[in-house]
PDB file of C-alpha atoms in Angstrom:
ATOM      1  CA  MET A   1      -1.165   7.510  67.226  1.00 83.00           C
ATOM      2  CA  ASN A   2       0.687   5.838  64.184  1.00 95.00           C
ATOM      3  CA  VAL A   3      -0.856   5.768  60.649  1.00 96.00           C
ATOM      4  CA  GLN A   4      -2.168   2.091  60.929  1.00 95.00           C
ATOM      5  CA  GLU A   5      -3.963   3.192  64.135  1.00 97.00           C
ATOM      6  CA  GLN A   6      -5.334   6.235  62.447  1.00 97.00           C
ATOM      7  CA  ILE A   7      -6.608   4.189  59.582  1.00 98.00           C
ATOM      8  CA  LYS A   8      -8.167   1.716  61.933  1.00 97.00           C
ATOM      9  CA  LYS A   9      -9.895   4.504  63.917  1.00 97.00           C
ATOM     10  CA  TYR A  10     -11.293   6.058  60.689  1.00 97.00           C
ATOM     11  CA  ILE A  11     -12.781   2.730  59.319  1.00 98.00           C
ATOM     12  CA  THR A  12     -14.119   1.703  62.463  1.00 97.00           C
ATOM     13  CA  SER A  13     -15.815   5.397  63.077  1.00 97.00           C
ATOM     14  CA  GLN A  14     -17.817   4.640  59.779  1.00 97.00           C
ATOM     15  CA  PRO A  15     -21.532   3.285  60.156  1.00 96.00           C
ATOM     16  CA  GLU A  16     -22.416  -0.298  58.663  1.00 96.00           C
ATOM     17  CA  PRO A  17     -22.273  -1.324  55.966  1.00 95.00           C
ATOM     18  CA  LYS A  18     -19.670   1.299  54.940  1.00 97.00           C
ATOM     19  CA  ARG A  19     -17.276   0.105  57.894  1.00 97.00           C
ATOM     20  CA  SER A  20     -17.243  -3.439  56.541  1.00 98.00           C
ATOM     21  CA  ASP A  21     -17.000  -2.310  52.892  1.00 98.00           C
ATOM     22  CA  MET A  22     -13.995  -0.060  53.791  1.00 98.00           C
ATOM     23  CA  GLN A  23     -12.329  -2.968  55.901  1.00 98.00           C
ATOM     24  CA  ALA A  24     -12.827  -5.276  52.857  1.00 97.00           C
ATOM     25  CA  LEU A  25     -11.537  -2.745  50.406  1.00 97.00           C
ATOM     26  CA  HIS A  26      -8.526  -1.909  52.765  1.00 98.00           C
ATOM     27  CA  ARG A  27      -7.559  -5.518  52.638  1.00 97.00           C
ATOM     28  CA  ILE A  28      -7.850  -5.810  48.812  1.00 97.00           C
ATOM     29  CA  ILE A  29      -5.558  -2.723  48.302  1.00 97.00           C
ATOM     30  CA  LEU A  30      -3.076  -4.184  50.695  1.00 97.00           C
ATOM     31  CA  GLN A  31      -3.150  -7.482  48.623  1.00 96.00           C
ATOM     32  CA  VAL A  32      -2.503  -5.599  45.439  1.00 95.00           C
ATOM     33  CA  MET A  33       0.191  -3.501  47.240  1.00 95.00           C
ATOM     34  CA  PRO A  34       1.609  -5.573  50.193  1.00 94.00           C
ATOM     35  CA  ALA A  35       4.493  -3.526  50.901  1.00 92.00           C
ATOM     36  CA  CYS A  36       3.157  -0.012  50.219  1.00 95.00           C
ATOM     37  CA  LYS A  37       3.598   2.998  52.187  1.00 97.00           C
ATOM     38  CA  LEU A  38       0.377   3.834  54.001  1.00 98.00           C
ATOM     39  CA  TRP A  39      -0.846   7.600  54.635  1.00 98.00           C
ATOM     40  CA  PHE A  40      -3.689   8.993  56.510  1.00 97.00           C
ATOM     41  CA  LEU A  41      -4.894  12.456  55.805  1.00 96.00           C
ATOM     42  CA  ASP A  42      -7.288  13.778  58.174  1.00 94.00           C
ATOM     43  CA  GLY A  43      -8.904  16.192  55.696  1.00 93.00           C
ATOM     44  CA  LYS A  44      -7.637  19.408  57.604  1.00 92.00           C
ATOM     45  CA  ASP A  45      -5.367  22.189  56.353  1.00 89.00           C
ATOM     46  CA  SER A  46      -2.559  23.864  58.244  1.00 90.00           C
ATOM     47  CA  GLU A  47      -5.045  26.163  60.142  1.00 93.00           C
ATOM     48  CA  ASN A  48      -7.077  23.004  61.246  1.00 93.00           C
ATOM     49  CA  LYS A  49     -10.011  23.751  58.906  1.00 93.00           C
ATOM     50  CA  THR A  50     -11.775  20.711  57.212  1.00 90.00           C
ATOM     51  CA  VAL A  51     -10.891  21.049  53.520  1.00 90.00           C
ATOM     52  CA  SER A  52     -11.963  17.494  52.390  1.00 91.00           C
ATOM     53  CA  ASN A  53     -13.064  14.149  53.577  1.00 92.00           C
ATOM     54  CA  PRO A  54     -10.433  12.127  55.488  1.00 96.00           C
ATOM     55  CA  ASN A  55      -8.544   9.672  53.343  1.00 96.00           C
ATOM     56  CA  ILE A  56      -6.468   6.798  53.268  1.00 98.00           C
ATOM     57  CA  GLY A  57      -3.429   6.520  50.976  1.00 98.00           C
ATOM     58  CA  TYR A  58      -1.553   3.770  49.661  1.00 98.00           C
ATOM     59  CA  GLY A  59       1.873   3.651  47.663  1.00 96.00           C
ATOM     60  CA  PHE A  60       4.170   6.467  47.021  1.00 94.00           C
ATOM     61  CA  GLN A  61       4.750   8.888  43.973  1.00 92.00           C
ATOM     62  CA  ILE A  62       6.240  12.296  43.353  1.00 90.00           C
ATOM     63  CA  MET A  63       3.494  14.453  41.922  1.00 86.00           C
ATOM     64  CA  LYS A  64       4.650  17.233  39.570  1.00 85.00           C
ATOM     65  CA  TYR A  65       2.568  20.626  39.416  1.00 84.00           C
ATOM     66  CA  ALA A  66       2.337  22.813  36.346  1.00 87.00           C
ATOM     67  CA  ASP A  67       4.563  25.559  38.216  1.00 93.00           C
ATOM     68  CA  GLY A  68       7.436  22.965  38.496  1.00 91.00           C
ATOM     69  CA  LYS A  69       7.023  22.239  42.143  1.00 92.00           C
ATOM     70  CA  THR A  70       6.936  18.609  43.381  1.00 93.00           C
ATOM     71  CA  ARG A  71       5.115  16.830  46.345  1.00 91.00           C
ATOM     72  CA  GLU A  72       5.225  13.381  47.833  1.00 94.00           C
ATOM     73  CA  PHE A  73       1.805  11.660  47.699  1.00 94.00           C
ATOM     74  CA  TYR A  74       0.001   8.510  47.487  1.00 96.00           C
ATOM     75  CA  GLN A  75      -0.918   6.338  44.254  1.00 95.00           C
ATOM     76  CA  ILE A  76      -4.256   4.882  45.465  1.00 97.00           C
ATOM     77  CA  GLY A  77      -6.631   6.549  47.776  1.00 97.00           C
ATOM     78  CA  MET A  78      -9.933   5.589  49.470  1.00 98.00           C
ATOM     79  CA  SER A  79     -12.366   7.639  51.551  1.00 97.00           C
ATOM     80  CA  ALA A  80     -15.833   7.541  52.823  1.00 97.00           C
ATOM     81  CA  ASN A  81     -18.187  10.200  51.346  1.00 94.00           C
ATOM     82  CA  THR A  82     -21.916  11.080  52.294  1.00 92.00           C
ATOM     83  CA  THR A  83     -23.298   8.433  49.833  1.00 93.00           C
ATOM     84  CA  GLY A  84     -20.767   5.688  50.022  1.00 96.00           C
ATOM     85  CA  ILE A  85     -16.940   5.340  49.287  1.00 98.00           C
ATOM     86  CA  SER A  86     -14.669   6.866  46.788  1.00 97.00           C
ATOM     87  CA  VAL A  87     -11.545   5.141  45.455  1.00 98.00           C
ATOM     88  CA  TYR A  88      -8.848   7.363  43.972  1.00 97.00           C
ATOM     89  CA  ILE A  89      -6.281   6.333  41.179  1.00 96.00           C
ATOM     90  CA  LEU A  90      -3.964   8.917  40.755  1.00 93.00           C
ATOM     91  CA  GLY A  91      -1.263   9.553  38.241  1.00 85.00           C
ATOM     92  CA  ILE A  92      -3.191   8.270  35.133  1.00 89.00           C
ATOM     93  CA  LYS A  93      -2.463  10.692  32.314  1.00 86.00           C
ATOM     94  CA  ASP A  94      -5.554   9.924  30.122  1.00 92.00           C
ATOM     95  CA  LYS A  95      -8.419  11.299  32.099  1.00 92.00           C
ATOM     96  CA  LYS A  96     -11.049   9.268  30.100  1.00 95.00           C
ATOM     97  CA  TYR A  97      -9.184   6.101  30.517  1.00 95.00           C
ATOM     98  CA  LEU A  98     -10.727   4.842  33.720  1.00 95.00           C
ATOM     99  CA  ALA A  99     -14.302   5.570  32.728  1.00 95.00           C
ATOM    100  CA  GLN A 100     -13.703   4.139  29.163  1.00 95.00           C
ATOM    101  CA  THR A 101     -11.948   0.967  30.295  1.00 95.00           C
ATOM    102  CA  TYR A 102     -13.738   0.079  33.596  1.00 96.00           C
ATOM    103  CA  GLY A 103     -16.908   2.347  33.715  1.00 93.00           C
ATOM    104  CA  LYS A 104     -19.425  -0.094  32.166  1.00 94.00           C
ATOM    105  CA  LYS A 105     -18.003  -3.326  33.795  1.00 96.00           C
ATOM    106  CA  LEU A 106     -18.003  -1.948  37.337  1.00 96.00           C
ATOM    107  CA  GLY A 107     -21.660  -1.995  38.025  1.00 96.00           C
ATOM    108  CA  LYS A 108     -23.275   0.814  39.921  1.00 96.00           C
ATOM    109  CA  ALA A 109     -20.512   3.349  40.191  1.00 97.00           C
ATOM    110  CA  SER A 110     -19.568   6.643  38.827  1.00 96.00           C
ATOM    111  CA  VAL A 111     -16.118   6.936  37.288  1.00 96.00           C
ATOM    112  CA  SER A 112     -14.496  10.294  36.758  1.00 92.00           C
ATOM    113  CA  GLY A 113     -10.921  10.997  35.645  1.00 92.00           C
ATOM    114  CA  TYR A 114      -9.121   9.597  38.604  1.00 94.00           C
ATOM    115  CA  CYS A 115     -12.265   8.645  40.999  1.00 96.00           C
ATOM    116  CA  ILE A 116     -14.575   5.654  41.284  1.00 97.00           C
ATOM    117  CA  LYS A 117     -17.337   6.521  43.592  1.00 97.00           C
ATOM    118  CA  PHE A 118     -19.836   3.791  44.732  1.00 97.00           C
ATOM    119  CA  LYS A 119     -22.618   3.167  47.408  1.00 97.00           C
ATOM    120  CA  THR A 120     -21.492  -0.350  48.684  1.00 97.00           C
ATOM    121  CA  LEU A 121     -19.151  -2.993  47.435  1.00 96.00           C
ATOM    122  CA  LYS A 122     -22.112  -5.206  46.595  1.00 96.00           C
ATOM    123  CA  ASP A 123     -23.176  -2.775  43.830  1.00 96.00           C
ATOM    124  CA  ILE A 124     -20.000  -3.245  41.990  1.00 97.00           C
ATOM    125  CA  ASN A 125     -17.848  -5.897  40.586  1.00 97.00           C
ATOM    126  CA  ILE A 126     -14.740  -6.053  43.000  1.00 96.00           C
ATOM    127  CA  ASP A 127     -12.653  -7.816  40.396  1.00 97.00           C
ATOM    128  CA  ILE A 128     -12.899  -4.897  38.076  1.00 97.00           C
ATOM    129  CA  LEU A 129     -12.337  -2.459  40.789  1.00 97.00           C
ATOM    130  CA  GLU A 130      -9.075  -4.508  41.599  1.00 96.00           C
ATOM    131  CA  ALA A 131      -7.971  -4.426  38.003  1.00 96.00           C
ATOM    132  CA  ALA A 132      -8.360  -0.869  37.885  1.00 96.00           C
ATOM    133  CA  ILE A 133      -6.356  -0.387  41.053  1.00 96.00           C
ATOM    134  CA  ARG A 134      -3.650  -2.678  39.514  1.00 95.00           C
ATOM    135  CA  TYR A 135      -3.552  -0.613  36.443  1.00 95.00           C
ATOM    136  CA  GLY A 136      -3.070   2.583  38.471  1.00 92.00           C
ATOM    137  CA  VAL A 137      -0.267   0.920  40.436  1.00 91.00           C
ATOM    138  CA  GLU A 138       1.555  -0.351  37.308  1.00 88.00           C
ATOM    139  CA  THR A 139       1.184   3.017  35.432  1.00 81.00           C
ATOM    140  CA  GLN A 140       2.919   4.651  38.415  1.00 72.00           C
ATOM    141  CA  ASN A 141       5.677   1.959  38.652  1.00 68.00           C
ATOM    142  CA  GLU A 142       6.359   2.458  34.974  1.00 69.00           C
ATOM    143  CA  LYS A 143       7.272   6.076  35.483  1.00 63.00           C
ATOM    144  CA  LYS A 144       9.730   5.358  38.229  1.00 56.00           C
TER     145      LYS A 144
END
């Protein structure tokens, strides 16, 4: 199964309305990042143990760790969680930026250093979410 098939299978496995919201969000992210690399992580480690929710990744970056090691990873991520959907915007240095800039305008969402979590798309301002995603992509592209 290729990455696109894995993503489609993951999204269609979700109950409604989460499934429709994730399909819409997938389309929105692809509009922001039309030619991006797609990722699908099944949430399992090398021993096949579940360590996280499966997630879809968009884009490409080289992450640098404190010990000097590097790793290829995505820029924007999306996953289903028990209460809704999480969108990850990776690579923003200022961990308060997302919450301060977009938090109040987003609607019913919780915003941490790099994660925007919400129950359904109708609970949030999609234009503000898209602006946050664009910011994350532009921030990464400036580093390259």
